[in-house]
Coordinates of C-alpha atoms in Angstrom, one line a residue:
M1328 CA 0.0 0.0 0.0
K1329 CA 1.7 3.3 -1.1
F1330 CA -0.2 5.9 0.8
P1331 CA 1.2 5.4 4.2
V1332 CA 4.5 5.5 2.5
F1333 CA 3.9 8.9 1.0
I1334 CA 2.7 10.0 4.4
L1335 CA 6.1 8.9 5.9
V1336 CA 8.0 10.8 3.3
A1337 CA 6.1 13.9 3.9
T1338 CA 6.5 13.5 7.6
A1339 CA 10.4 13.2 7.5
I1340 CA 10.4 16.4 5.4
A1341 CA 8.1 18.2 7.9
A1342 CA 10.6 17.1 10.8
C1343 CA 13.4 18.6 9.5
T1344 CA 14.4 22.4 9.9
T1345 CA 17.1 24.6 9.1
N1346 CA 19.5 25.6 12.0
P1347 CA 19.3 29.5 12.0
Y1348 CA 23.0 29.6 13.1
T1349 CA 24.7 26.8 10.8
G1350 CA 22.5 26.8 7.9
E1351 CA 22.4 23.0 8.2
R1352 CA 19.1 20.8 8.0
Q1353 CA 18.4 18.9 11.3
A1354 CA 15.6 17.1 12.7
S1355 CA 13.4 19.2 14.8
R1356 CA 11.5 17.7 17.9
A1357 CA 8.9 20.4 17.8
A1358 CA 8.3 19.6 14.2
Q1359 CA 8.2 15.8 15.0
Y1360 CA 5.6 16.2 17.4
G1361 CA 3.4 17.6 14.8
A1362 CA 4.8 15.1 12.2
L1363 CA 4.2 12.2 14.3
G1364 CA 0.6 13.3 14.6
S1365 CA 0.2 13.4 10.8
V1366 CA 1.4 9.7 10.5
V1367 CA -1.2 8.3 12.8
C1368 CA -4.0 10.7 11.4
G1369 CA -3.1 9.7 7.7
L1370 CA -3.0 6.1 8.8
I1371 CA -6.4 6.5 10.4
G1372 CA -7.8 8.3 7.3
A1373 CA -6.3 5.6 5.0
A1374 CA -8.1 2.7 6.9
D1375 CA -11.4 4.1 7.6
S1376 CA -14.0 6.5 6.5
G1377 CA -17.2 7.9 7.5
Q1378 CA -18.1 9.1 10.8
H1379 CA -15.1 7.3 12.6
A1380 CA -12.7 9.0 10.3
R1381 CA -14.2 12.5 11.0
N1382 CA -14.0 12.0 14.6
A1383 CA -10.4 10.9 14.6
A1384 CA -9.7 13.9 12.4
L1385 CA -10.9 16.4 15.3
G1386 CA -8.3 14.6 17.7
C1387 CA -5.5 14.8 15.0
G1388 CA -5.8 18.6 15.2
A1389 CA -4.6 18.6 18.8
I1390 CA -1.9 15.9 18.1
G1391 CA -0.7 18.0 15.2
A1392 CA -0.2 21.0 17.5
G1393 CA 3.5 20.5 17.1
V1394 CA 5.5 23.4 18.4
G1395 CA 2.5 24.6 20.7
A1396 CA 2.6 21.2 22.4
Y1397 CA 6.4 21.3 22.6
M1398 CA 6.4 24.7 24.2
D1399 CA 3.5 23.6 26.4
A1400 CA 5.7 20.9 28.1
Q1401 CA 8.6 23.5 28.3
E1402 CA 6.4 26.0 30.2
A1403 CA 5.2 23.5 32.5
E1404 CA 8.7 22.3 33.5
L1405 CA 9.8 26.2 33.9
R1406 CA 7.0 27.0 36.1
Q1407 CA 7.4 24.1 38.4
E1408 CA 11.3 24.9 38.6
L1409 CA 10.9 28.5 39.1
Q1410 CA 8.0 28.6 41.7
G1411 CA 8.8 31.0 44.3
T1412 CA 12.1 32.3 43.1
G1413 CA 10.7 35.8 41.9
V1414 CA 11.3 34.9 38.3
Q1415 CA 8.1 35.4 36.2
V1416 CA 7.2 33.0 33.6
Q1417 CA 5.1 34.4 30.5
R1418 CA 3.8 33.0 27.4
N1419 CA 3.3 34.7 24.2
G1420 CA 2.2 32.7 21.5
D1421 CA 4.8 29.9 20.9
Q1422 CA 7.4 31.8 22.8
L1423 CA 8.3 31.8 26.3
E1424 CA 9.7 34.7 28.4
L1425 CA 11.5 34.6 32.0
I1426 CA 11.6 37.9 33.7
M1427 CA 14.3 38.1 36.0
P1428 CA 14.2 41.3 38.5
G1429 CA 17.5 43.1 38.7
N1430 CA 17.4 43.4 42.5
I1431 CA 17.2 39.5 43.0
T1432 CA 19.8 38.8 40.0
F1433 CA 22.5 41.5 40.5
A1434 CA 23.8 43.9 43.4
T1435 CA 23.2 47.5 42.5
D1436 CA 25.2 48.8 39.9
A1437 CA 26.9 45.4 39.2
Y1438 CA 27.0 42.7 36.6
T1439 CA 28.0 39.7 38.6
I1440 CA 25.3 37.4 39.3
R1441 CA 24.2 37.1 43.0
P1442 CA 25.4 33.9 44.4
N1443 CA 22.0 33.0 45.8
F1444 CA 20.6 33.4 42.5
E1445 CA 22.8 30.9 40.5
P1446 CA 20.9 28.1 41.6
V1447 CA 17.6 29.5 40.0
L1448 CA 19.6 29.8 36.6
T1449 CA 21.0 26.2 36.7
S1450 CA 17.6 25.1 37.1
V1451 CA 16.4 27.0 34.1
A1452 CA 19.4 25.2 32.4
T1453 CA 18.4 21.8 33.2
V1454 CA 15.0 22.6 31.6
L1455 CA 16.7 24.1 28.6
H1456 CA 18.9 20.9 28.4
K1457 CA 15.7 18.9 27.7
F1458 CA 14.2 20.8 25.0
T1459 CA 17.1 21.4 22.6
D1460 CA 14.8 22.5 19.8
T1461 CA 15.0 26.0 21.1
R1462 CA 17.3 29.2 21.1
M1463 CA 17.5 31.9 23.7
R1464 CA 17.6 35.5 23.5
V1465 CA 18.9 37.1 26.7
T1466 CA 18.1 41.0 27.0
G1467 CA 19.4 43.4 29.9
H1468 CA 17.4 46.4 30.6
T1469 CA 17.7 49.4 33.0
D1470 CA 15.6 52.4 34.4
S1471 CA 16.2 55.7 33.0
T1472 CA 18.5 57.0 35.9
G1473 CA 21.9 58.0 35.1
A1474 CA 23.7 58.3 31.8
R1475 CA 22.3 56.6 28.8
D1476 CA 25.8 55.2 27.7
Y1477 CA 26.4 53.7 31.2
N1478 CA 23.0 52.1 31.2
Y1479 CA 23.5 50.5 27.8
D1480 CA 26.7 49.2 28.7
L1481 CA 25.3 47.7 32.1
S1482 CA 22.4 46.2 30.4
N1483 CA 24.6 44.3 27.9
R1484 CA 27.0 43.3 30.5
R1485 CA 24.3 41.7 32.8
A1486 CA 22.7 40.0 29.6
T1487 CA 26.2 38.7 28.9
S1488 CA 26.5 37.3 32.5
V1489 CA 23.3 35.3 32.3
S1490 CA 24.3 34.0 28.9
N1491 CA 27.9 32.8 30.0
F1492 CA 26.4 31.4 33.1
L1493 CA 24.1 29.2 30.9
A1494 CA 26.7 28.3 28.6
A1495 CA 29.0 27.3 31.6
Q1496 CA 26.1 24.7 32.4
G1497 CA 26.4 23.4 28.9
I1498 CA 23.9 25.1 27.0
A1499 CA 25.4 25.3 23.5
Q1500 CA 26.6 29.1 22.6
S1501 CA 25.1 28.7 19.2
R1502 CA 21.5 28.7 21.1
L1503 CA 22.3 32.0 22.9
I1504 CA 22.3 35.5 21.9
S1505 CA 22.6 38.4 24.5
Q1506 CA 21.9 42.2 24.1
G1507 CA 21.6 45.3 26.3
M1508 CA 18.5 47.6 25.7
G1509 CA 19.4 50.1 28.3
P1510 CA 16.4 52.0 29.4
D1511 CA 14.6 51.7 25.9
E1512 CA 12.1 49.2 26.7
P1513 CA 10.6 50.1 29.9
I1514 CA 7.4 48.0 31.2
A1515 CA 6.4 50.5 34.1
S1516 CA 6.9 54.3 34.6
N1517 CA 10.1 55.6 35.5
D1518 CA 8.7 58.1 37.7
T1519 CA 8.2 56.1 40.7
E1520 CA 10.7 53.9 42.6
S1521 CA 8.5 50.9 42.1
G1522 CA 8.2 51.3 38.4
R1523 CA 12.1 51.7 38.1
A1524 CA 12.8 48.6 40.0
M1525 CA 10.3 46.6 37.5
N1526 CA 12.3 48.2 34.6
R1527 CA 15.7 46.9 35.9
R1528 CA 15.6 43.2 34.6
V1529 CA 16.9 40.6 32.7
E1530 CA 14.5 38.8 30.2
L1531 CA 15.2 35.4 28.9
Q1532 CA 13.1 34.8 25.5
I1533 CA 12.9 31.0 24.7
I1534 CA 12.2 30.5 20.8
A1535 CA 11.3 27.1 19.2
V1536 CA 13.4 26.6 16.2
Q1537 CA 10.8 25.6 13.8

């Protein structure tokens, strides 16, 4: 029977992705989640028809979620690991964002990670090791107090510190990008101390490689 063979070939193609850093084709687990669903659903459709096949197709929509299901699993593990640490876990479509307040991550005007925060980043690295079909963008932010150039430099150094720490835990450098935005992307008003404290942060954006 040739139909299932065709499905398997299509699945193999769908489960491959181009590494944005090396340009090489590689198997993507996120795509494989959806591709596996395509195999199962294709075989069901080939073997049956009518109401049963229609019901199966509804289930296949969930199985074929692919990237969404992959990120769901990663989000659940991160929330569990980071509960009570002060790090916020936010979901934005098929991307995850970890917001690390500056006051718990670094000392004032410093870019060396606080020793008591290192176990938190180690927990993040443990989860990232399990979900290799993602890349990370680490972005440092400051409030608007002080010289602009100084804030840019500090935010960049803090982002680099987090990126280097994750790399030291075995996360491939090819998966990491770091950048400093200084005061340019506030999430609260800089007119109040509480707002400025919120703006002093490092964000770790986790993006699926599709």
